[in-house]
Amino acid sequence: MANTVLFDDGEHRNILLEDFDPGGAAVQANQHVIVHDAQGMILDPGGHKVYSKALSETYALLGDSQLRYIFFSHQDPDIVAAMNGWLMTTDADAYISRLWMRFVPHFGLDHLLSERLKPIPDEGMLLNLNGVELVILPAHFLHSTGNFQVYDPVAKVLYSGDLGASLGMDYLKVTDFDEHIAYMEVFHRRYMAANVVMKAWANMVRQLDIEIIAPQHGAYFQGREMVARFIDWCADFHCGVDYITELYNIPSA
Ligand code: FE
């Protein structure tokens, strides 16, 4: 499977990298690259199994452009495990929720590199990629307590991290939403925090002009209608603490 171009107007490109580790015990994970002219950003670059391939592919895509940012949506190993390598081999600044600043260095972040790891405040922020203001949106508890998504206003792509993740199907782009629900449901039911958070997220992103929602695992949603269906599905979805208290019983033989 080759790279997938989500957007390209000659100056601005959004690329979903080829899947470098299909199958196996590790969960499938997507790596996305945004390039605007002379600068680029990688989102959720992945762990050690894909590090060298993701790095060389990113360099190939960047060409003469510079990797400006590394974005970590949250602290999970499939996202941050290779952070030391990425910071060591590039000049990029890395961004992660302030909640995880003192935890992720346990993945083995060299002291000298740690000043290039920057905190994202709870309310989110804008990141200027060579003149384009990328919007770092709060998405806390979807699923991580300190969790962010990226909205690219040029390509109109919302990078949704674990929200919208799907597992086990063999396609890259959702064509039948109703059939696709089965691949998302189990994961979202247990990992996402609660319907109240899903609703808050839906209300926030309905204000954005979105052409594509691209999760960190599985297939992406393209087109206004498909995007709206996914957002509506989230707004009505019950999960996490809506159900979990009934598990609070002492296990017995
Ligand atoms: Fe995660």
PDB file of C-alpha atoms and ligand atoms in Angstrom:
ATOM      1  CA  MET A   1       0.000   0.000   0.000  1.00  0.00           C
ATOM      2  CA  ALA A   2       1.369   3.431  -0.922  1.00  0.00           C
ATOM      3  CA  ASN A   3       0.922   6.830   0.693  1.00  0.00           C
ATOM      4  CA  THR A   4      -2.541   8.389   0.407  1.00  0.00           C
ATOM      5  CA  VAL A   5      -2.876  12.031  -0.577  1.00  0.00           C
ATOM      6  CA  LEU A   6      -5.760  13.639   1.323  1.00  0.00           C
ATOM      7  CA  PHE A   7      -5.135  17.111  -0.076  1.00  0.00           C
ATOM      8  CA  ASP A   8      -2.657  18.735  -2.462  1.00  0.00           C
ATOM      9  CA  ASP A   9      -2.920  22.180  -4.013  1.00  0.00           C
ATOM     10  CA  GLY A  10       0.733  22.402  -4.958  1.00  0.00           C
ATOM     11  CA  GLU A  11       1.652  24.490  -1.925  1.00  0.00           C
ATOM     12  CA  HIS A  12      -0.137  22.592   0.822  1.00  0.00           C
ATOM     13  CA  ARG A  13      -0.169  18.806   1.130  1.00  0.00           C
ATOM     14  CA  ASN A  14      -1.763  16.358   3.563  1.00  0.00           C
ATOM     15  CA  ILE A  15      -0.437  12.834   3.323  1.00  0.00           C
ATOM     16  CA  LEU A  16      -1.452   9.652   5.120  1.00  0.00           C
ATOM     17  CA  LEU A  17       1.687   7.519   5.239  1.00  0.00           C
ATOM     18  CA  GLU A  18       1.670   3.971   4.037  1.00  0.00           C
ATOM     19  CA  ASP A  19       0.900   1.427   6.768  1.00  0.00           C
ATOM     20  CA  PHE A  20       4.358   0.258   7.871  1.00  0.00           C
ATOM     21  CA  ASP A  21       3.243  -2.421  10.290  1.00  0.00           C
ATOM     22  CA  PRO A  22       0.128  -4.180   9.036  1.00  0.00           C
ATOM     23  CA  GLY A  23      -1.080  -7.170  11.060  1.00  0.00           C
ATOM     24  CA  GLY A  24       0.708  -8.489  14.125  1.00  0.00           C
ATOM     25  CA  ALA A  25      -0.045  -7.860  17.775  1.00  0.00           C
ATOM     26  CA  ALA A  26       0.392  -4.071  17.667  1.00  0.00           C
ATOM     27  CA  VAL A  27      -2.703  -2.051  16.887  1.00  0.00           C
ATOM     28  CA  GLN A  28      -2.735  -0.574  13.380  1.00  0.00           C
ATOM     29  CA  ALA A  29      -1.844   3.118  13.528  1.00  0.00           C
ATOM     30  CA  ASN A  30      -1.942   5.946  10.974  1.00  0.00           C
ATOM     31  CA  GLN A  31       0.825   8.517  10.614  1.00  0.00           C
ATOM     32  CA  HIS A  32      -0.144  11.807   8.979  1.00  0.00           C
ATOM     33  CA  VAL A  33       2.100  14.502   7.536  1.00  0.00           C
ATOM     34  CA  ILE A  34       1.114  18.098   6.708  1.00  0.00           C
ATOM     35  CA  VAL A  35       3.459  20.110   4.505  1.00  0.00           C
ATOM     36  CA  HIS A  36       2.957  23.804   3.812  1.00  0.00           C
ATOM     37  CA  ASP A  37       5.624  25.058   1.491  1.00  0.00           C
ATOM     38  CA  ALA A  38       8.905  25.046   3.397  1.00  0.00           C
ATOM     39  CA  GLN A  39       7.637  23.532   6.655  1.00  0.00           C
ATOM     40  CA  GLY A  40       6.024  20.310   7.747  1.00  0.00           C
ATOM     41  CA  MET A  41       4.430  18.609  10.696  1.00  0.00           C
ATOM     42  CA  ILE A  42       4.042  14.947  11.612  1.00  0.00           C
ATOM     43  CA  LEU A  43       1.095  13.841  13.700  1.00  0.00           C
ATOM     44  CA  ASP A  44       1.268  10.938  16.119  1.00  0.00           C
ATOM     45  CA  PRO A  45       4.462   9.486  14.607  1.00  0.00           C
ATOM     46  CA  GLY A  46       4.158   6.071  16.272  1.00  0.00           C
ATOM     47  CA  GLY A  47       6.368   3.724  18.207  1.00  0.00           C
ATOM     48  CA  HIS A  48       9.663   1.953  17.608  1.00  0.00           C
ATOM     49  CA  LYS A  49       8.320  -0.618  15.169  1.00  0.00           C
ATOM     50  CA  VAL A  50       7.534   2.007  12.552  1.00  0.00           C
ATOM     51  CA  TYR A  51      10.044   4.683  13.554  1.00  0.00           C
ATOM     52  CA  SER A  52      12.747   4.278  10.910  1.00  0.00           C
ATOM     53  CA  LYS A  53      10.300   3.810   8.025  1.00  0.00           C
ATOM     54  CA  ALA A  54       8.065   6.671   9.123  1.00  0.00           C
ATOM     55  CA  LEU A  55      11.089   8.932   9.533  1.00  0.00           C
ATOM     56  CA  SER A  56      12.594   8.194   6.116  1.00  0.00           C
ATOM     57  CA  GLU A  57       9.201   8.493   4.415  1.00  0.00           C
ATOM     58  CA  THR A  58       8.606  11.831   6.136  1.00  0.00           C
ATOM     59  CA  TYR A  59      11.989  13.088   4.969  1.00  0.00           C
ATOM     60  CA  ALA A  60      11.198  11.927   1.433  1.00  0.00           C
ATOM     61  CA  LEU A  61       7.893  13.819   1.491  1.00  0.00           C
ATOM     62  CA  LEU A  62       9.458  16.955   2.937  1.00  0.00           C
ATOM     63  CA  GLY A  63      12.218  17.168   0.354  1.00  0.00           C
ATOM     64  CA  ASP A  64      13.868  20.519   1.002  1.00  0.00           C
ATOM     65  CA  SER A  65      11.215  21.529   3.519  1.00  0.00           C
ATOM     66  CA  GLN A  66      11.933  21.406   7.230  1.00  0.00           C
ATOM     67  CA  LEU A  67      10.073  19.365   9.838  1.00  0.00           C
ATOM     68  CA  ARG A  68       8.793  22.149  12.094  1.00  0.00           C
ATOM     69  CA  TYR A  69       6.442  20.308  14.451  1.00  0.00           C
ATOM     70  CA  ILE A  70       5.817  16.903  15.940  1.00  0.00           C
ATOM     71  CA  PHE A  71       2.311  16.654  17.343  1.00  0.00           C
ATOM     72  CA  PHE A  72       1.324  14.111  19.988  1.00  0.00           C
ATOM     73  CA  SER A  73      -2.451  13.878  20.458  1.00  0.00           C
ATOM     74  CA  HIS A  74      -1.919  12.105  23.784  1.00  0.00           C
ATOM     75  CA  GLN A  75       0.492   9.933  25.743  1.00  0.00           C
ATOM     76  CA  ASP A  76      -0.157   6.417  24.438  1.00  0.00           C
ATOM     77  CA  PRO A  77       2.826   4.263  23.361  1.00  0.00           C
ATOM     78  CA  ASP A  78       1.610   3.946  19.755  1.00  0.00           C
ATOM     79  CA  ILE A  79       2.078   7.725  19.575  1.00  0.00           C
ATOM     80  CA  VAL A  80       4.991   8.823  21.727  1.00  0.00           C
ATOM     81  CA  ALA A  81       7.244   5.769  22.217  1.00  0.00           C
ATOM     82  CA  ALA A  82       9.749   6.906  19.568  1.00  0.00           C
ATOM     83  CA  MET A  83       9.785  10.575  20.605  1.00  0.00           C
ATOM     84  CA  ASN A  84      13.469  10.568  21.487  1.00  0.00           C
ATOM     85  CA  GLY A  85      14.457   9.445  17.992  1.00  0.00           C
ATOM     86  CA  TRP A  86      12.225  12.026  16.331  1.00  0.00           C
ATOM     87  CA  LEU A  87      13.618  14.857  18.436  1.00  0.00           C
ATOM     88  CA  MET A  88      17.193  13.655  18.020  1.00  0.00           C
ATOM     89  CA  THR A  89      17.123  13.355  14.219  1.00  0.00           C
ATOM     90  CA  THR A  90      15.130  16.530  13.474  1.00  0.00           C
ATOM     91  CA  ASP A  91      15.064  20.153  14.677  1.00  0.00           C
ATOM     92  CA  ALA A  92      11.310  20.055  15.216  1.00  0.00           C
ATOM     93  CA  ASP A  93       9.465  21.182  18.328  1.00  0.00           C
ATOM     94  CA  ALA A  94       7.151  18.572  19.817  1.00  0.00           C
ATOM     95  CA  TYR A  95       3.788  19.414  21.396  1.00  0.00           C
ATOM     96  CA  ILE A  96       1.763  17.398  23.881  1.00  0.00           C
ATOM     97  CA  SER A  97      -0.824  18.144  26.582  1.00  0.00           C
ATOM     98  CA  ARG A  98       0.724  19.799  29.631  1.00  0.00           C
ATOM     99  CA  LEU A  99      -0.695  16.888  31.641  1.00  0.00           C
ATOM    100  CA  TRP A 100       1.804  14.481  30.069  1.00  0.00           C
ATOM    101  CA  MET A 101       4.939  16.624  30.101  1.00  0.00           C
ATOM    102  CA  ARG A 102       6.461  14.891  33.095  1.00  0.00           C
ATOM    103  CA  PHE A 103       5.301  11.374  32.234  1.00  0.00           C
ATOM    104  CA  VAL A 104       6.337  10.810  28.626  1.00  0.00           C
ATOM    105  CA  PRO A 105      10.081  11.407  29.298  1.00  0.00           C
ATOM    106  CA  HIS A 106       9.924   7.930  30.895  1.00  0.00           C
ATOM    107  CA  PHE A 107       9.882   6.579  27.331  1.00  0.00           C
ATOM    108  CA  GLY A 108      13.548   7.608  27.309  1.00  0.00           C
ATOM    109  CA  LEU A 109      13.746  11.292  26.425  1.00  0.00           C
ATOM    110  CA  ASP A 110      17.283  12.673  26.560  1.00  0.00           C
ATOM    111  CA  HIS A 111      17.680  15.574  28.936  1.00  0.00           C
ATOM    112  CA  LEU A 112      19.102  17.834  26.223  1.00  0.00           C
ATOM    113  CA  LEU A 113      16.117  17.237  23.951  1.00  0.00           C
ATOM    114  CA  SER A 114      13.477  17.822  26.599  1.00  0.00           C
ATOM    115  CA  GLU A 115      13.412  21.600  26.118  1.00  0.00           C
ATOM    116  CA  ARG A 116      11.986  21.029  22.623  1.00  0.00           C
ATOM    117  CA  LEU A 117       9.009  19.201  24.121  1.00  0.00           C
ATOM    118  CA  LYS A 118       6.359  21.905  24.650  1.00  0.00           C
ATOM    119  CA  PRO A 119       3.129  21.846  26.650  1.00  0.00           C
ATOM    120  CA  ILE A 120      -0.305  22.459  25.117  1.00  0.00           C
ATOM    121  CA  PRO A 121      -2.605  24.284  27.567  1.00  0.00           C
ATOM    122  CA  ASP A 122      -6.000  22.716  28.335  1.00  0.00           C
ATOM    123  CA  GLU A 123      -7.862  25.217  26.153  1.00  0.00           C
ATOM    124  CA  GLY A 124      -5.782  24.338  23.069  1.00  0.00           C
ATOM    125  CA  MET A 125      -3.824  26.780  20.898  1.00  0.00           C
ATOM    126  CA  LEU A 126      -2.870  27.788  17.378  1.00  0.00           C
ATOM    127  CA  LEU A 127       0.317  26.506  15.770  1.00  0.00           C
ATOM    128  CA  ASN A 128       1.677  28.547  12.898  1.00  0.00           C
ATOM    129  CA  LEU A 129       2.978  26.278  10.153  1.00  0.00           C
ATOM    130  CA  ASN A 130       4.727  28.591   7.745  1.00  0.00           C
ATOM    131  CA  GLY A 131       1.818  31.045   7.733  1.00  0.00           C
ATOM    132  CA  VAL A 132      -1.050  28.568   8.215  1.00  0.00           C
ATOM    133  CA  GLU A 133      -2.717  28.666  11.639  1.00  0.00           C
ATOM    134  CA  LEU A 134      -3.357  25.046  12.561  1.00  0.00           C
ATOM    135  CA  VAL A 135      -5.963  24.782  15.302  1.00  0.00           C
ATOM    136  CA  ILE A 136      -5.104  22.518  18.232  1.00  0.00           C
ATOM    137  CA  LEU A 137      -8.542  21.614  19.560  1.00  0.00           C
ATOM    138  CA  PRO A 138      -9.292  20.330  23.053  1.00  0.00           C
ATOM    139  CA  ALA A 139     -10.591  16.753  22.959  1.00  0.00           C
ATOM    140  CA  HIS A 140      -9.983  15.758  26.574  1.00  0.00           C
ATOM    141  CA  PHE A 141     -11.342  12.387  27.699  1.00  0.00           C
ATOM    142  CA  LEU A 142     -11.659  11.296  24.043  1.00  0.00           C
ATOM    143  CA  HIS A 143     -10.035   9.165  25.233  1.00  0.00           C
ATOM    144  CA  SER A 144      -7.075  10.535  27.194  1.00  0.00           C
ATOM    145  CA  THR A 145      -7.460  13.030  30.052  1.00  0.00           C
ATOM    146  CA  GLY A 146      -5.082  15.399  28.256  1.00  0.00           C
ATOM    147  CA  ASN A 147      -6.015  14.997  24.593  1.00  0.00           C
ATOM    148  CA  PHE A 148      -5.957  17.190  21.476  1.00  0.00           C
ATOM    149  CA  GLN A 149      -6.976  17.112  17.828  1.00  0.00           C
ATOM    150  CA  VAL A 150      -5.677  19.160  14.899  1.00  0.00           C
ATOM    151  CA  TYR A 151      -7.835  21.093  12.454  1.00  0.00           C
ATOM    152  CA  ASP A 152      -6.174  22.179   9.232  1.00  0.00           C
ATOM    153  CA  PRO A 153      -8.169  25.110   7.775  1.00  0.00           C
ATOM    154  CA  VAL A 154      -6.500  24.917   4.349  1.00  0.00           C
ATOM    155  CA  ALA A 155      -7.210  21.253   3.632  1.00  0.00           C
ATOM    156  CA  LYS A 156     -10.295  21.289   5.896  1.00  0.00           C
ATOM    157  CA  VAL A 157      -9.076  18.093   7.531  1.00  0.00           C
ATOM    158  CA  LEU A 158      -9.808  17.326  11.170  1.00  0.00           C
ATOM    159  CA  TYR A 159      -7.262  14.916  12.630  1.00  0.00           C
ATOM    160  CA  SER A 160      -9.321  13.287  15.338  1.00  0.00           C
ATOM    161  CA  GLY A 161      -6.773  11.060  17.084  1.00  0.00           C
ATOM    162  CA  ASP A 162      -8.420   8.043  18.707  1.00  0.00           C
ATOM    163  CA  LEU A 163     -11.909   9.426  18.164  1.00  0.00           C
ATOM    164  CA  GLY A 164     -13.297   7.696  15.085  1.00  0.00           C
ATOM    165  CA  ALA A 165     -10.752   4.900  15.331  1.00  0.00           C
ATOM    166  CA  SER A 166     -11.791   1.666  13.647  1.00  0.00           C
ATOM    167  CA  LEU A 167     -10.222  -1.756  13.828  1.00  0.00           C
ATOM    168  CA  GLY A 168     -10.314  -4.888  11.712  1.00  0.00           C
ATOM    169  CA  MET A 169     -11.629  -3.787   8.318  1.00  0.00           C
ATOM    170  CA  ASP A 170      -9.535  -3.781   5.145  1.00  0.00           C
ATOM    171  CA  TYR A 171     -10.495  -0.429   3.626  1.00  0.00           C
ATOM    172  CA  LEU A 172      -8.931   3.000   4.133  1.00  0.00           C
ATOM    173  CA  LYS A 173     -11.934   5.201   3.467  1.00  0.00           C
ATOM    174  CA  VAL A 174     -15.429   4.743   4.831  1.00  0.00           C
ATOM    175  CA  THR A 175     -18.028   4.300   2.093  1.00  0.00           C
ATOM    176  CA  ASP A 176     -20.925   2.765   4.044  1.00  0.00           C
ATOM    177  CA  PHE A 177     -21.326   4.442   7.422  1.00  0.00           C
ATOM    178  CA  ASP A 178     -23.906   2.004   8.783  1.00  0.00           C
ATOM    179  CA  GLU A 179     -21.664  -0.973   8.055  1.00  0.00           C
ATOM    180  CA  HIS A 180     -18.653   0.862   9.447  1.00  0.00           C
ATOM    181  CA  ILE A 181     -20.214   1.337  12.895  1.00  0.00           C
ATOM    182  CA  ALA A 182     -19.425  -2.279  13.806  1.00  0.00           C
ATOM    183  CA  TYR A 183     -15.695  -1.563  13.457  1.00  0.00           C
ATOM    184  CA  MET A 184     -15.821   1.462  15.782  1.00  0.00           C
ATOM    185  CA  GLU A 185     -18.382   0.545  18.394  1.00  0.00           C
ATOM    186  CA  VAL A 186     -16.500  -1.753  20.771  1.00  0.00           C
ATOM    187  CA  PHE A 187     -13.474   0.531  20.993  1.00  0.00           C
ATOM    188  CA  HIS A 188     -15.485   3.711  21.564  1.00  0.00           C
ATOM    189  CA  ARG A 189     -17.806   2.086  24.092  1.00  0.00           C
ATOM    190  CA  ARG A 190     -14.908   1.312  26.430  1.00  0.00           C
ATOM    191  CA  TYR A 191     -12.253   3.941  25.680  1.00  0.00           C
ATOM    192  CA  MET A 192     -14.270   7.140  25.288  1.00  0.00           C
ATOM    193  CA  ALA A 193     -15.190   8.758  28.573  1.00  0.00           C
ATOM    194  CA  ALA A 194     -18.901   9.600  28.446  1.00  0.00           C
ATOM    195  CA  ASN A 195     -21.739  10.827  26.264  1.00  0.00           C
ATOM    196  CA  VAL A 196     -21.509  14.300  27.833  1.00  0.00           C
ATOM    197  CA  VAL A 197     -17.975  14.653  26.415  1.00  0.00           C
ATOM    198  CA  MET A 198     -18.934  13.228  23.006  1.00  0.00           C
ATOM    199  CA  LYS A 199     -21.741  15.815  22.811  1.00  0.00           C
ATOM    200  CA  ALA A 200     -19.442  18.683  23.790  1.00  0.00           C
ATOM    201  CA  TRP A 201     -17.019  17.635  21.068  1.00  0.00           C
ATOM    202  CA  ALA A 202     -19.811  17.383  18.481  1.00  0.00           C
ATOM    203  CA  ASN A 203     -21.028  20.889  19.351  1.00  0.00           C
ATOM    204  CA  MET A 204     -17.507  22.260  19.013  1.00  0.00           C
ATOM    205  CA  VAL A 205     -16.612  20.685  15.667  1.00  0.00           C
ATOM    206  CA  ARG A 206     -19.982  21.446  14.053  1.00  0.00           C
ATOM    207  CA  GLN A 207     -18.723  25.029  13.914  1.00  0.00           C
ATOM    208  CA  LEU A 208     -15.841  23.993  11.641  1.00  0.00           C
ATOM    209  CA  ASP A 209     -15.809  23.577   7.878  1.00  0.00           C
ATOM    210  CA  ILE A 210     -14.691  19.934   7.570  1.00  0.00           C
ATOM    211  CA  GLU A 211     -14.080  17.914   4.414  1.00  0.00           C
ATOM    212  CA  ILE A 212     -12.263  14.952   6.016  1.00  0.00           C
ATOM    213  CA  ILE A 213     -12.091  13.463   9.501  1.00  0.00           C
ATOM    214  CA  ALA A 214      -8.936  11.387   9.796  1.00  0.00           C
ATOM    215  CA  PRO A 215      -8.502   9.215  12.907  1.00  0.00           C
ATOM    216  CA  GLN A 216      -5.249   7.725  14.154  1.00  0.00           C
ATOM    217  CA  HIS A 217      -6.450   4.145  13.617  1.00  0.00           C
ATOM    218  CA  GLY A 218      -8.368   2.692  10.689  1.00  0.00           C
ATOM    219  CA  ALA A 219     -10.404   4.387   7.987  1.00  0.00           C
ATOM    220  CA  TYR A 220     -11.134   8.091   7.386  1.00  0.00           C
ATOM    221  CA  PHE A 221     -14.411   9.888   6.658  1.00  0.00           C
ATOM    222  CA  GLN A 222     -14.587  12.044   3.547  1.00  0.00           C
ATOM    223  CA  GLY A 223     -17.272  14.421   2.295  1.00  0.00           C
ATOM    224  CA  ARG A 224     -19.714  16.679   4.137  1.00  0.00           C
ATOM    225  CA  GLU A 225     -22.380  14.023   4.431  1.00  0.00           C
ATOM    226  CA  MET A 226     -20.057  11.341   5.833  1.00  0.00           C
ATOM    227  CA  VAL A 227     -18.461  13.852   8.227  1.00  0.00           C
ATOM    228  CA  ALA A 228     -21.901  14.938   9.485  1.00  0.00           C
ATOM    229  CA  ARG A 229     -22.965  11.311   9.975  1.00  0.00           C
ATOM    230  CA  PHE A 230     -19.921  10.614  12.103  1.00  0.00           C
ATOM    231  CA  ILE A 231     -20.413  13.733  14.228  1.00  0.00           C
ATOM    232  CA  ASP A 232     -24.112  12.898  14.739  1.00  0.00           C
ATOM    233  CA  TRP A 233     -23.189   9.344  15.700  1.00  0.00           C
ATOM    234  CA  CYS A 234     -20.748  10.653  18.336  1.00  0.00           C
ATOM    235  CA  ALA A 235     -23.289  13.113  19.764  1.00  0.00           C
ATOM    236  CA  ASP A 236     -25.703  10.258  20.518  1.00  0.00           C
ATOM    237  CA  PHE A 237     -23.141   7.662  21.585  1.00  0.00           C
ATOM    238  CA  HIS A 238     -23.058   6.442  25.193  1.00  0.00           C
ATOM    239  CA  CYS A 239     -19.798   5.104  26.520  1.00  0.00           C
ATOM    240  CA  GLY A 240     -17.255   4.988  29.328  1.00  0.00           C
ATOM    241  CA  VAL A 241     -18.664   6.117  32.659  1.00  0.00           C
ATOM    242  CA  ASP A 242     -22.184   5.895  31.199  1.00  0.00           C
ATOM    243  CA  TYR A 243     -21.718   2.124  31.633  1.00  0.00           C
ATOM    244  CA  ILE A 244     -18.639   1.373  33.692  1.00  0.00           C
ATOM    245  CA  THR A 245     -19.998   1.685  37.228  1.00  0.00           C
ATOM    246  CA  GLU A 246     -21.883  -1.586  36.849  1.00  0.00           C
ATOM    247  CA  LEU A 247     -18.494  -3.350  36.607  1.00  0.00           C
ATOM    248  CA  TYR A 248     -17.591  -2.161  40.089  1.00  0.00           C
ATOM    249  CA  ASN A 249     -18.031  -5.450  41.896  1.00  0.00           C
ATOM    250  CA  ILE A 250     -15.401  -7.449  43.746  1.00  0.00           C
ATOM    251  CA  PRO A 251     -14.387 -10.421  41.579  1.00  0.00           C
ATOM    252  CA  SER A 252     -14.965 -13.821  43.121  1.00  0.00           C
ATOM    253  CA  ALA A 253     -14.114 -17.391  42.208  1.00  0.00           C
TER     254      ALA A 253
HETATM  255 FE    FE B   1      -4.800   6.156  22.633  1.00  0.00          FE
END
